[in-house]
Amino acid sequence: MHVEDRSTISFMRSLCMGQIEEDLILPFPQMAAGEKDTLHDVGGALEGLLAPRREDFRTWDREADLPQAFLQELGEFGMFGLVIPEEHGGMGLKSMAYSRALQEVSKYDASLAVTIGAHCSIGMRGLLLFGTDEQRKRFYPKLVTGEMIAAFCLTEPGAGSDAASIQTTAVRQGDHWVLNGSKLWITNGGIADFFTIFAKTEQEDGRGKMTAFLVTRDMQGVSIGPHEDKMGLRSNPTTTVHLDGVAVPHENVLGEVGQGFKVAMMILNNGRTGLGGSSVGLMKQLIHLATQHATERKQFGRTISEFGLIKKKVAQMVVDCYAAESVVHMVAGLIDQGSKEYAVEAAISKVFASESSWRTADEALQIAGGNGYMREFPYERIVRDCRIYRIFEGTNEVLRLFIALTAMNDVASQLQELSHTMKGIFNHPIKGFGVMSDYARKQATLVSGFGGDKNKFTKLHPALKDQAAFFERETRYLATAVDRILRKHGKGIIGKQFASNRLAEIMIDLFVLACMLSRVNNSIETQGEEGAQREIDIVCMFTDKARSRMKHNFRRIDDNDDELAKALADDAFEAEGYRWDVI
Ligand SMILES: Cc1cc2nc3c(=O)[nH]c(=O)nc-3n(C[C@H](O)[C@H](O)[C@H](O)COP(=O)(O)OP(=O)(O)OC[C@H]3O[C@@H](n4cnc5c(N)ncnc54)[C@H](O)[C@@H]3O)c2cc1C
């Protein structure tokens, strides 16, 4: 009997086919009891370690400094071994617990969360995912204590979003590879001793294949540039990393030769829950600060918390935080359950969490008024710190394109298959009678809204029936829109960024809603409908806003001003500025 491998199914890719794979997201993922206990202990100890440092974090931000003594303290505490397996001396946290640990750190300082995150989420994650036993035994003992801090080196001056175009080369010479090139804006660059470096090992049509290498600072030819003067995350030493004829032993190749791009993307996907956790931690801290301020500050004889416009902002902050926490936790849960197909979902969590934290930081600063603008208060630092979340680890623009194009992949292959079948039908009309691919049949049921498999939620509590019905209807619209757009543009969809972006927006809303429904469902089951009423309210408020966003996005597929926008932009590019000065 054929047993379906559920780990290879992506919720979002299936959704684009009109299928709601509810078993992938229901029940809402739970942490194992043992891990919860570890996390509880870590949380308590972190508070003891970080709470007395609040003033230091402010000073280190101003002075762009991260003292060695503090790094050593963090190492002794075990912060560099969060994800390293217990048998190698680490805490062995899986994604859910790891993400939560970073949440706790970012409540105190986002820059510190990024320092730990760059080590655990990306710097040494390749070793965790692709390292050989020998490589792990060699490096884990130093990485776990922080004696070696890790960094991830992909970006170059000429290769940002287009990471495949890196120019750093690695040439095989006997049992070594000789690396030459420069890496730009490397988080932890100034304190790292262990670098996961990507270089071209084959040149084909100017792009070539890349390979990942484990490089240590003591290798001859490795040099580090000065600490960059940045807008935020100022205490983190972001630097260039130069490689000048660095001889790297062949046993330091990470993964397979020529598979470096895949390795890089897997690291980024797998590590996304770290950044997600940091975003959620910041949002929780901001809600704490904003509510505290709003209930203390009096204007017009009343506390500003009594004003409707302040309540509106705080309510939105709560909904955003709940939504971001649900999606980040779900993605971490998928990873912990062994999913192999979570790249689209992870990208959605990054885009949503980074944008929610940005909105929340901006609104919290607004609630604080003039105080929000003063360095004496933490708001402006958080605004500066979290701005980068939308840029690094894949810009949100590029990730939106990735979300849409990757999620539509299965539909594209089915359409291709269908077109071959159709060709077959025309070649052999008699044989072709009655031939209708599985996909075409599914499409027909989708359009009619009846029948079809897996196009309904069956496990959600009746209290969520309206949201479930809304989700099912929008899924049908999404699947029909994807089908129509792919038939219209074919491979040309790659160049249709306005269309892809719209689909990505719809997909983001749908996945976030699915994660929230799963979470609220769990709360209803454990606390009853009354106990979960506030959470039901949160999901209602999110659905209401998502409804109008989705309606707008679906409508704009056919009725839009894309060409007008392109023309206006081209005009500005040509003028290299604004043409319409009023005087
Ligand atoms: C503080 C900081 C820390 C960093 N840490 C690291 C690190 O540790 N390791 C590392 O390897 N890198 C790191 N980076 C680099 C970071 O990942 C890149 O900045 C990011 O990938 C974007 O590349 P870019 O800055 O060259 O922007 P570009 O790629 O030049 O993009 C510029 C703009 O064009 C848009 N754009 C680009 N391509 C497209 C497209 N196809 N369609 C539509 N829009 C597009 C982008 O979204 C962006 O808005 C860091 C950067 C910073 C600022």
Short mmCIF file of N, CA and C and ligand atoms in Angstrom, two decimals, residues 118 122 152-157 159-162 184-187 230 233 238 388 391-398 401 497, ligand 1:
data_model
loop_
_atom_site.label_atom_id
_atom_site.label_comp_id
_atom_site.label_asym_id
_atom_site.label_seq_id
_atom_site.Cartn_x
_atom_site.Cartn_y
_atom_site.Cartn_z
N ALA A 118 22.67 35.48 14.71
CA ALA A 118 23.59 35.29 13.57
C ALA A 118 24.49 34.08 13.84
N ILE A 122 22.17 31.31 11.52
CA ILE A 122 22.77 31.22 10.18
C ILE A 122 24.27 30.88 10.21
N PHE A 152 27.82 34.18 8.97
CA PHE A 152 27.35 33.63 7.69
C PHE A 152 27.75 34.62 6.60
N CYS A 153 28.52 34.16 5.62
CA CYS A 153 29.08 35.11 4.65
C CYS A 153 28.65 34.79 3.22
N LEU A 154 27.60 35.48 2.78
CA LEU A 154 27.11 35.28 1.42
C LEU A 154 27.22 36.59 0.63
N THR A 155 26.73 37.68 1.21
CA THR A 155 26.65 38.95 0.48
C THR A 155 28.03 39.49 0.08
N GLU A 156 28.05 40.09 -1.11
CA GLU A 156 29.28 40.75 -1.61
C GLU A 156 28.90 42.11 -2.16
N PRO A 157 29.89 42.96 -2.44
CA PRO A 157 29.54 44.28 -2.95
C PRO A 157 28.63 44.20 -4.20
N ALA A 159 26.80 41.47 -5.10
CA ALA A 159 25.81 40.39 -5.01
C ALA A 159 25.05 40.47 -3.69
N GLY A 160 23.86 41.12 -3.75
CA GLY A 160 22.99 41.22 -2.57
C GLY A 160 21.85 40.24 -2.74
N SER A 161 20.71 40.78 -3.23
CA SER A 161 19.56 39.89 -3.46
C SER A 161 19.89 38.81 -4.47
N ASP A 162 20.70 39.17 -5.46
CA ASP A 162 21.09 38.19 -6.48
C ASP A 162 22.31 37.41 -5.98
N LEU A 184 30.54 41.24 2.32
CA LEU A 184 30.13 42.57 2.81
C LEU A 184 29.08 42.46 3.91
N TRP A 185 29.12 43.38 4.88
CA TRP A 185 28.09 43.51 5.92
C TRP A 185 27.85 42.19 6.65
N ILE A 186 28.91 41.62 7.16
CA ILE A 186 28.77 40.33 7.83
C ILE A 186 28.50 40.54 9.32
N THR A 187 27.29 40.16 9.74
CA THR A 187 26.90 40.26 11.14
C THR A 187 27.84 39.37 11.96
N LYS A 230 26.45 51.85 11.71
CA LYS A 230 25.10 51.55 11.22
C LYS A 230 24.01 52.38 11.92
N LEU A 233 21.16 48.20 15.40
CA LEU A 233 21.97 47.03 15.77
C LEU A 233 23.42 47.47 15.95
N THR A 238 29.29 44.53 12.65
CA THR A 238 29.07 44.14 11.26
C THR A 238 30.29 44.61 10.46
N ILE A 388 16.10 46.90 9.92
CA ILE A 388 16.87 45.99 9.07
C ILE A 388 16.16 44.65 8.85
N ILE A 391 15.10 43.98 5.52
CA ILE A 391 16.12 43.98 4.47
C ILE A 391 16.98 42.71 4.49
N PHE A 392 17.48 42.34 5.67
CA PHE A 392 18.44 41.22 5.61
C PHE A 392 17.74 39.86 5.65
N GLU A 393 18.54 38.83 5.43
CA GLU A 393 18.04 37.45 5.27
C GLU A 393 16.98 37.38 4.16
N GLY A 394 17.23 38.14 3.09
CA GLY A 394 16.30 38.19 1.96
C GLY A 394 15.38 39.39 2.13
N THR A 395 15.43 40.34 1.17
CA THR A 395 14.55 41.52 1.32
C THR A 395 13.09 41.07 1.17
N ASN A 396 12.20 41.83 1.77
CA ASN A 396 10.79 41.41 1.73
C ASN A 396 10.21 41.48 0.32
N GLU A 397 10.79 42.33 -0.54
CA GLU A 397 10.32 42.36 -1.93
C GLU A 397 10.67 41.04 -2.62
N VAL A 398 11.93 40.66 -2.48
CA VAL A 398 12.38 39.44 -3.15
C VAL A 398 11.67 38.22 -2.54
N LEU A 401 8.23 37.81 -4.04
CA LEU A 401 8.27 37.16 -5.36
C LEU A 401 8.50 35.67 -5.18
N GLN A 497 5.93 41.30 -11.95
CA GLN A 497 6.10 41.47 -10.51
C GLN A 497 4.86 42.02 -9.82
C1 LIG B 1 23.08 45.25 9.11
C2 LIG B 1 23.22 44.22 8.04
C3 LIG B 1 23.61 42.94 8.38
C4 LIG B 1 23.77 41.97 7.40
N1 LIG B 1 24.23 40.72 7.73
C5 LIG B 1 24.56 39.85 6.75
C6 LIG B 1 25.22 38.61 7.06
O1 LIG B 1 25.47 38.29 8.23
N2 LIG B 1 25.58 37.79 6.04
C7 LIG B 1 25.30 38.10 4.74
O2 LIG B 1 25.66 37.32 3.87
N3 LIG B 1 24.68 39.26 4.42
C8 LIG B 1 24.31 40.14 5.38
N4 LIG B 1 23.71 41.33 5.06
C9 LIG B 1 23.38 41.61 3.68
C10 LIG B 1 21.88 41.54 3.41
O3 LIG B 1 21.45 40.22 3.43
C11 LIG B 1 21.63 42.26 2.08
O4 LIG B 1 21.70 43.64 2.37
C12 LIG B 1 20.30 41.92 1.46
O5 LIG B 1 20.32 40.61 0.99
C13 LIG B 1 19.92 42.84 0.29
O6 LIG B 1 20.97 43.00 -0.59
P1 LIG B 1 21.45 44.49 -1.01
O7 LIG B 1 21.59 45.26 0.24
O8 LIG B 1 22.59 44.36 -1.90
O9 LIG B 1 20.21 45.09 -1.76
P2 LIG B 1 19.86 44.90 -3.31
O10 LIG B 1 19.84 43.47 -3.66
O11 LIG B 1 20.70 45.82 -4.12
O12 LIG B 1 18.37 45.43 -3.33
C14 LIG B 1 18.04 46.83 -3.32
C15 LIG B 1 16.53 46.96 -3.45
O13 LIG B 1 16.10 46.36 -4.69
C16 LIG B 1 15.12 45.37 -4.41
N5 LIG B 1 15.31 44.26 -5.36
C17 LIG B 1 16.43 43.55 -5.60
N6 LIG B 1 16.20 42.61 -6.50
C18 LIG B 1 14.89 42.70 -6.85
C19 LIG B 1 14.04 42.01 -7.75
N7 LIG B 1 14.46 40.97 -8.45
N8 LIG B 1 12.77 42.42 -7.86
C20 LIG B 1 12.30 43.44 -7.13
N9 LIG B 1 13.04 44.13 -6.25
C21 LIG B 1 14.33 43.77 -6.12
C22 LIG B 1 15.37 44.94 -2.96
O14 LIG B 1 14.21 44.40 -2.38
C23 LIG B 1 15.79 46.25 -2.34
O15 LIG B 1 14.66 47.00 -1.98
C24 LIG B 1 23.51 42.30 6.04
C25 LIG B 1 23.10 43.58 5.72
C26 LIG B 1 22.96 44.54 6.68
C27 LIG B 1 22.56 45.93 6.28
#
